Amino acid sequence: MQLFNRIEGKLLKERLYLTPNPERTTLSFYKYHQVADPKAFRDKLYHDFASIDVWGRIYVAHEGINGQISVPTQKLNEFRDHLYAIPWLSGIRLNIAVEDNGKSFFKLKILVRNKIVADGLDDSSFDVTDSGIHLNAPDFNKLTEDPETIVVDMRNHYESEVGHFKNAICPDVDTFREALPVVEKMLEDKKDKNVIMYCTGGIRCEKASAWMKHRGFKHVFQLNGGIIEYARQVKEQSLENKFIGKNFVFDERLGERISDEIISTCHQCGTPCDDHTNCKNDGCHLLFIQCKACAEKFNGCCSVECREILMLPVDQQKNIRKGINKGRQVFKKGRSEKLGLKVKSELTQ
């Protein structure tokens, strides 16, 4: 059996969107654990998961595993059997998506990386297992009632822009690596305060909370399972929902609604909107927020320039982008000079 995909991504995506309401379950999971041979582990995972049509993105490293995937709903138990058969992953929490249209992923990609999350930290310099106290949704709500409690969003600016917890500090950063020193400096005179950190599914806070404790913060907490698990518990237990807006997700959905509030605006016209999209020009792919009216006006592009390029014959488009690799413009999401409404600001709250 081949251990990687050989079909062009565009064809797989077309196949996904032509399939009417596929019954698939989107979920995520992670675990810090010493993996002796990440490549061999990666190959075993690909063999097992591809056999049951698992799609998604999984990172494997010496420090563990980080996965966001989509599983055929009827094969969910079979997937669990494969995953839980690995001793150190037995019983691991699976964060089930809040909103799911079955179209989150269209192929399986399992990559060996140096780290399962790029954090820029030297793990040998501190105890990465000494993380903050894990809070469930009721305890999170209770602790945040204290006006002295500090809630910190450990995600990137384009994530918190569309949704965050009430009164949370949202650093205006582009990457998790950048967030750590920024947050530490912000709170350097508050080391005796209760500090609660949160992210999408919990993985970033495992490292961030351990780092903050290492740097002298005395009362560090983290939201167990992140926003995804919090939303599930709030719904199941009929709790007050302290999260406003959308939860940004790193798959084709680009977001799942947690509350009805829309707290962001279209980057092109300023209309209230929280729908992320990628510029349709293959030579750009800028991630930005676009309302339906602007999507029609700009043909799904971020600018007049990209709209005009998209109207050219395919061969001409290829010549224009030849030798240019912008990917998903990782360090420029929503900050392009083409977008007049989104500019880098100071730390927001």
Tab-separated table of N, CA and C in Angstrom, residues 217-289:
chain	number	residue	atom	x	y	z
A	217	PHE	N	5.564	32.664	36.992
A	217	PHE	CA	4.150	32.925	37.235
A	217	PHE	C	3.615	31.849	38.191
A	218	LYS	N	2.944	32.282	39.238
A	218	LYS	CA	2.629	31.363	40.338
A	218	LYS	C	1.280	30.651	40.221
A	219	HIS	N	0.320	31.249	39.551
A	219	HIS	CA	-1.029	30.671	39.480
A	219	HIS	C	-1.466	30.592	38.011
A	220	VAL	N	-1.003	29.559	37.343
A	220	VAL	CA	-1.252	29.420	35.903
A	220	VAL	C	-2.281	28.320	35.650
A	221	PHE	N	-3.273	28.643	34.864
A	221	PHE	CA	-4.333	27.700	34.517
A	221	PHE	C	-4.449	27.615	32.993
A	222	GLN	N	-5.048	26.539	32.515
A	222	GLN	CA	-5.330	26.422	31.080
A	222	GLN	C	-6.692	25.776	30.886
A	223	LEU	N	-7.378	26.179	29.830
A	223	LEU	CA	-8.703	25.640	29.526
A	223	LEU	C	-8.538	24.257	28.914
A	224	ASN	N	-8.976	23.243	29.622
A	224	ASN	CA	-8.798	21.863	29.181
A	224	ASN	C	-9.590	21.588	27.901
A	225	GLY	N	-8.908	21.167	26.848
A	225	GLY	CA	-9.572	20.891	25.578
A	225	GLY	C	-9.862	22.129	24.756
A	226	GLY	N	-9.461	23.289	25.265
A	226	GLY	CA	-9.602	24.519	24.513
A	226	GLY	C	-11.043	24.939	24.264
A	227	ILE	N	-11.205	25.801	23.279
A	227	ILE	CA	-12.516	26.353	22.937
A	227	ILE	C	-13.480	25.250	22.504
A	228	ILE	N	-12.963	24.261	21.768
A	228	ILE	CA	-13.825	23.196	21.244
A	228	ILE	C	-14.488	22.416	22.374
A	229	GLU	N	-13.698	22.004	23.367
A	229	GLU	CA	-14.251	21.236	24.479
A	229	GLU	C	-15.125	22.122	25.370
A	230	TYR	N	-14.728	23.368	25.519
A	230	TYR	CA	-15.539	24.308	26.305
A	230	TYR	C	-16.933	24.433	25.698
A	231	ALA	N	-17.012	24.614	24.393
A	231	ALA	CA	-18.310	24.773	23.716
A	231	ALA	C	-19.173	23.534	23.893
A	232	ARG	N	-18.545	22.367	23.845
A	232	ARG	CA	-19.300	21.118	24.032
A	232	ARG	C	-19.875	21.039	25.439
A	233	GLN	N	-19.057	21.355	26.441
A	233	GLN	CA	-19.519	21.284	27.826
A	233	GLN	C	-20.602	22.322	28.115
A	234	VAL	N	-20.452	23.509	27.555
A	234	VAL	CA	-21.457	24.561	27.735
A	234	VAL	C	-22.811	24.105	27.219
A	235	LYS	N	-22.800	23.490	26.064
A	235	LYS	CA	-24.049	23.015	25.453
A	235	LYS	C	-24.650	21.869	26.250
A	236	GLU	N	-23.820	20.888	26.621
A	236	GLU	CA	-24.323	19.709	27.325
A	236	GLU	C	-24.831	20.046	28.726
A	237	GLN	N	-24.180	21.014	29.380
A	237	GLN	CA	-24.516	21.326	30.774
A	237	GLN	C	-25.344	22.603	30.922
A	238	SER	N	-25.741	23.190	29.789
A	238	SER	CA	-26.543	24.425	29.792
A	238	SER	C	-25.886	25.512	30.639
A	239	LEU	N	-24.613	25.739	30.401
A	239	LEU	CA	-23.854	26.754	31.130
A	239	LEU	C	-23.879	28.085	30.388
A	240	GLU	N	-23.501	29.150	31.097
A	240	GLU	CA	-23.333	30.438	30.433
A	240	GLU	C	-22.167	30.331	29.456
A	241	ASN	N	-22.364	30.808	28.235
A	241	ASN	CA	-21.303	30.791	27.228
A	241	ASN	C	-20.558	32.114	27.266
A	242	LYS	N	-19.302	32.083	27.690
A	242	LYS	CA	-18.508	33.304	27.794
A	242	LYS	C	-17.672	33.563	26.543
A	243	PHE	N	-17.828	32.709	25.536
A	243	PHE	CA	-17.101	32.917	24.283
A	243	PHE	C	-18.018	33.651	23.309
A	244	ILE	N	-17.490	34.674	22.664
A	244	ILE	CA	-18.299	35.438	21.707
A	244	ILE	C	-17.718	35.296	20.295
A	245	GLY	N	-18.604	35.009	19.349
A	245	GLY	CA	-18.184	34.931	17.959
A	245	GLY	C	-17.873	33.532	17.484
A	246	LYS	N	-16.941	33.443	16.540
A	246	LYS	CA	-16.563	32.186	15.900
A	246	LYS	C	-15.247	31.650	16.429
A	247	ASN	N	-15.084	30.346	16.359
A	247	ASN	CA	-13.817	29.701	16.646
A	247	ASN	C	-13.141	29.404	15.313
A	248	PHE	N	-12.011	30.062	15.039
A	248	PHE	CA	-11.282	29.803	13.800
A	248	PHE	C	-10.711	28.394	13.844
A	249	VAL	N	-10.816	27.653	12.725
A	249	VAL	CA	-10.247	26.308	12.639
A	249	VAL	C	-9.384	26.200	11.394
A	250	PHE	N	-8.343	25.359	11.476
A	250	PHE	CA	-7.368	25.242	10.405
A	250	PHE	C	-7.735	24.130	9.421
A	251	ASP	N	-8.911	24.239	8.826
A	251	ASP	CA	-9.298	23.298	7.777
A	251	ASP	C	-10.181	24.037	6.783
A	252	GLU	N	-10.790	23.327	5.872
A	252	GLU	CA	-11.553	23.966	4.809
A	252	GLU	C	-12.738	24.783	5.327
A	253	ARG	N	-13.224	24.493	6.543
A	253	ARG	CA	-14.355	25.252	7.094
A	253	ARG	C	-13.946	26.662	7.504
A	254	LEU	N	-12.722	26.796	8.019
A	254	LEU	CA	-12.148	28.072	8.460
A	254	LEU	C	-12.871	28.705	9.650
A	255	GLY	N	-13.842	28.021	10.211
A	255	GLY	CA	-14.499	28.561	11.396
A	255	GLY	C	-15.731	27.766	11.784
A	256	GLU	N	-16.042	27.780	13.065
A	256	GLU	CA	-17.266	27.161	13.560
A	256	GLU	C	-17.897	28.117	14.568
A	257	ARG	N	-19.199	28.326	14.424
A	257	ARG	CA	-19.866	29.335	15.241
A	257	ARG	C	-20.093	28.835	16.663
A	258	ILE	N	-19.685	29.674	17.627
A	258	ILE	CA	-19.874	29.364	19.040
A	258	ILE	C	-21.000	30.217	19.621
A	259	SER	N	-21.109	31.463	19.169
A	259	SER	CA	-22.220	32.328	19.593
A	259	SER	C	-22.692	33.139	18.388
A	260	ASP	N	-23.843	33.795	18.544
A	260	ASP	CA	-24.444	34.516	17.416
A	260	ASP	C	-23.779	35.856	17.123
A	261	GLU	N	-23.014	36.375	18.068
A	261	GLU	CA	-22.394	37.683	17.868
A	261	GLU	C	-21.381	37.662	16.712
A	262	ILE	N	-21.380	38.726	15.933
A	262	ILE	CA	-20.359	38.930	14.899
A	262	ILE	C	-19.518	40.115	15.352
A	263	ILE	N	-18.253	39.852	15.680
A	263	ILE	CA	-17.431	40.893	16.311
A	263	ILE	C	-16.387	41.479	15.363
A	264	SER	N	-16.325	40.993	14.129
A	264	SER	CA	-15.340	41.480	13.169
A	264	SER	C	-16.042	42.056	11.951
A	265	THR	N	-15.259	42.608	11.031
A	265	THR	CA	-15.825	43.227	9.833
A	265	THR	C	-15.117	42.737	8.572
A	266	CYS	N	-15.797	42.887	7.460
A	266	CYS	CA	-15.223	42.568	6.158
A	266	CYS	C	-13.990	43.444	5.948
A	267	HIS	N	-12.891	42.829	5.511
A	267	HIS	CA	-11.651	43.569	5.322
A	267	HIS	C	-11.686	44.475	4.094
A	268	GLN	N	-12.746	44.376	3.306
A	268	GLN	CA	-12.810	45.181	2.085
A	268	GLN	C	-13.815	46.327	2.162
A	269	CYS	N	-14.889	46.157	2.932
A	269	CYS	CA	-15.892	47.228	2.972
A	269	CYS	C	-16.284	47.642	4.386
A	270	GLY	N	-15.924	46.860	5.391
A	270	GLY	CA	-16.232	47.222	6.768
A	270	GLY	C	-17.566	46.737	7.287
A	271	THR	N	-18.304	46.012	6.481
A	271	THR	CA	-19.586	45.454	6.921
A	271	THR	C	-19.350	44.377	7.986
A	272	PRO	N	-20.201	44.294	9.021
A	272	PRO	CA	-20.053	43.221	10.017
A	272	PRO	C	-20.000	41.856	9.329
A	273	CYS	N	-18.946	41.100	9.588
A	273	CYS	CA	-18.751	39.808	8.919
A	273	CYS	C	-17.653	39.048	9.642
A	274	ASP	N	-17.758	37.727	9.711
A	274	ASP	CA	-16.697	36.916	10.309
A	274	ASP	C	-16.408	35.663	9.479
A	275	ASP	N	-16.609	35.778	8.171
A	275	ASP	CA	-16.348	34.655	7.258
A	275	ASP	C	-14.976	34.781	6.616
A	276	HIS	N	-14.048	33.922	7.023
A	276	HIS	CA	-12.730	33.898	6.402
A	276	HIS	C	-12.792	33.205	5.044
A	277	THR	N	-11.901	33.591	4.168
A	277	THR	CA	-11.770	32.932	2.871
A	277	THR	C	-10.331	33.081	2.404
A	278	ASN	N	-9.942	32.322	1.410
A	278	ASN	CA	-8.642	32.489	0.775
A	278	ASN	C	-8.848	33.092	-0.604
A	279	CYS	N	-8.047	34.057	-0.958
A	279	CYS	CA	-8.139	34.693	-2.268
A	279	CYS	C	-8.103	33.629	-3.365
A	280	LYS	N	-9.028	33.734	-4.314
A	280	LYS	CA	-9.164	32.722	-5.368
A	280	LYS	C	-8.017	32.738	-6.370
A	281	ASN	N	-7.228	33.818	-6.384
A	281	ASN	CA	-6.062	33.878	-7.259
A	281	ASN	C	-4.994	32.920	-6.730
A	282	ASP	N	-4.655	31.894	-7.509
A	282	ASP	CA	-3.694	30.876	-7.061
A	282	ASP	C	-2.313	31.450	-6.769
A	283	GLY	N	-2.036	32.638	-7.279
A	283	GLY	CA	-0.750	33.264	-6.989
A	283	GLY	C	-0.774	34.104	-5.728
A	284	CYS	N	-1.888	34.104	-5.021
A	284	CYS	CA	-2.030	34.909	-3.806
A	284	CYS	C	-2.455	34.053	-2.616
A	285	HIS	N	-3.703	33.588	-2.623
A	285	HIS	CA	-4.248	32.756	-1.540
A	285	HIS	C	-4.253	33.451	-0.185
A	286	LEU	N	-4.269	34.782	-0.183
A	286	LEU	CA	-4.316	35.517	1.076
A	286	LEU	C	-5.548	35.107	1.879
A	287	LEU	N	-5.366	34.868	3.173
A	287	LEU	CA	-6.481	34.584	4.070
A	287	LEU	C	-7.020	35.909	4.605
A	288	PHE	N	-8.309	36.165	4.429
A	288	PHE	CA	-8.893	37.419	4.889
A	288	PHE	C	-10.389	37.236	5.103
A	289	ILE	N	-11.031	38.261	5.669
A	289	ILE	CA	-12.470	38.224	5.936
A	289	ILE	C	-13.199	38.953	4.805
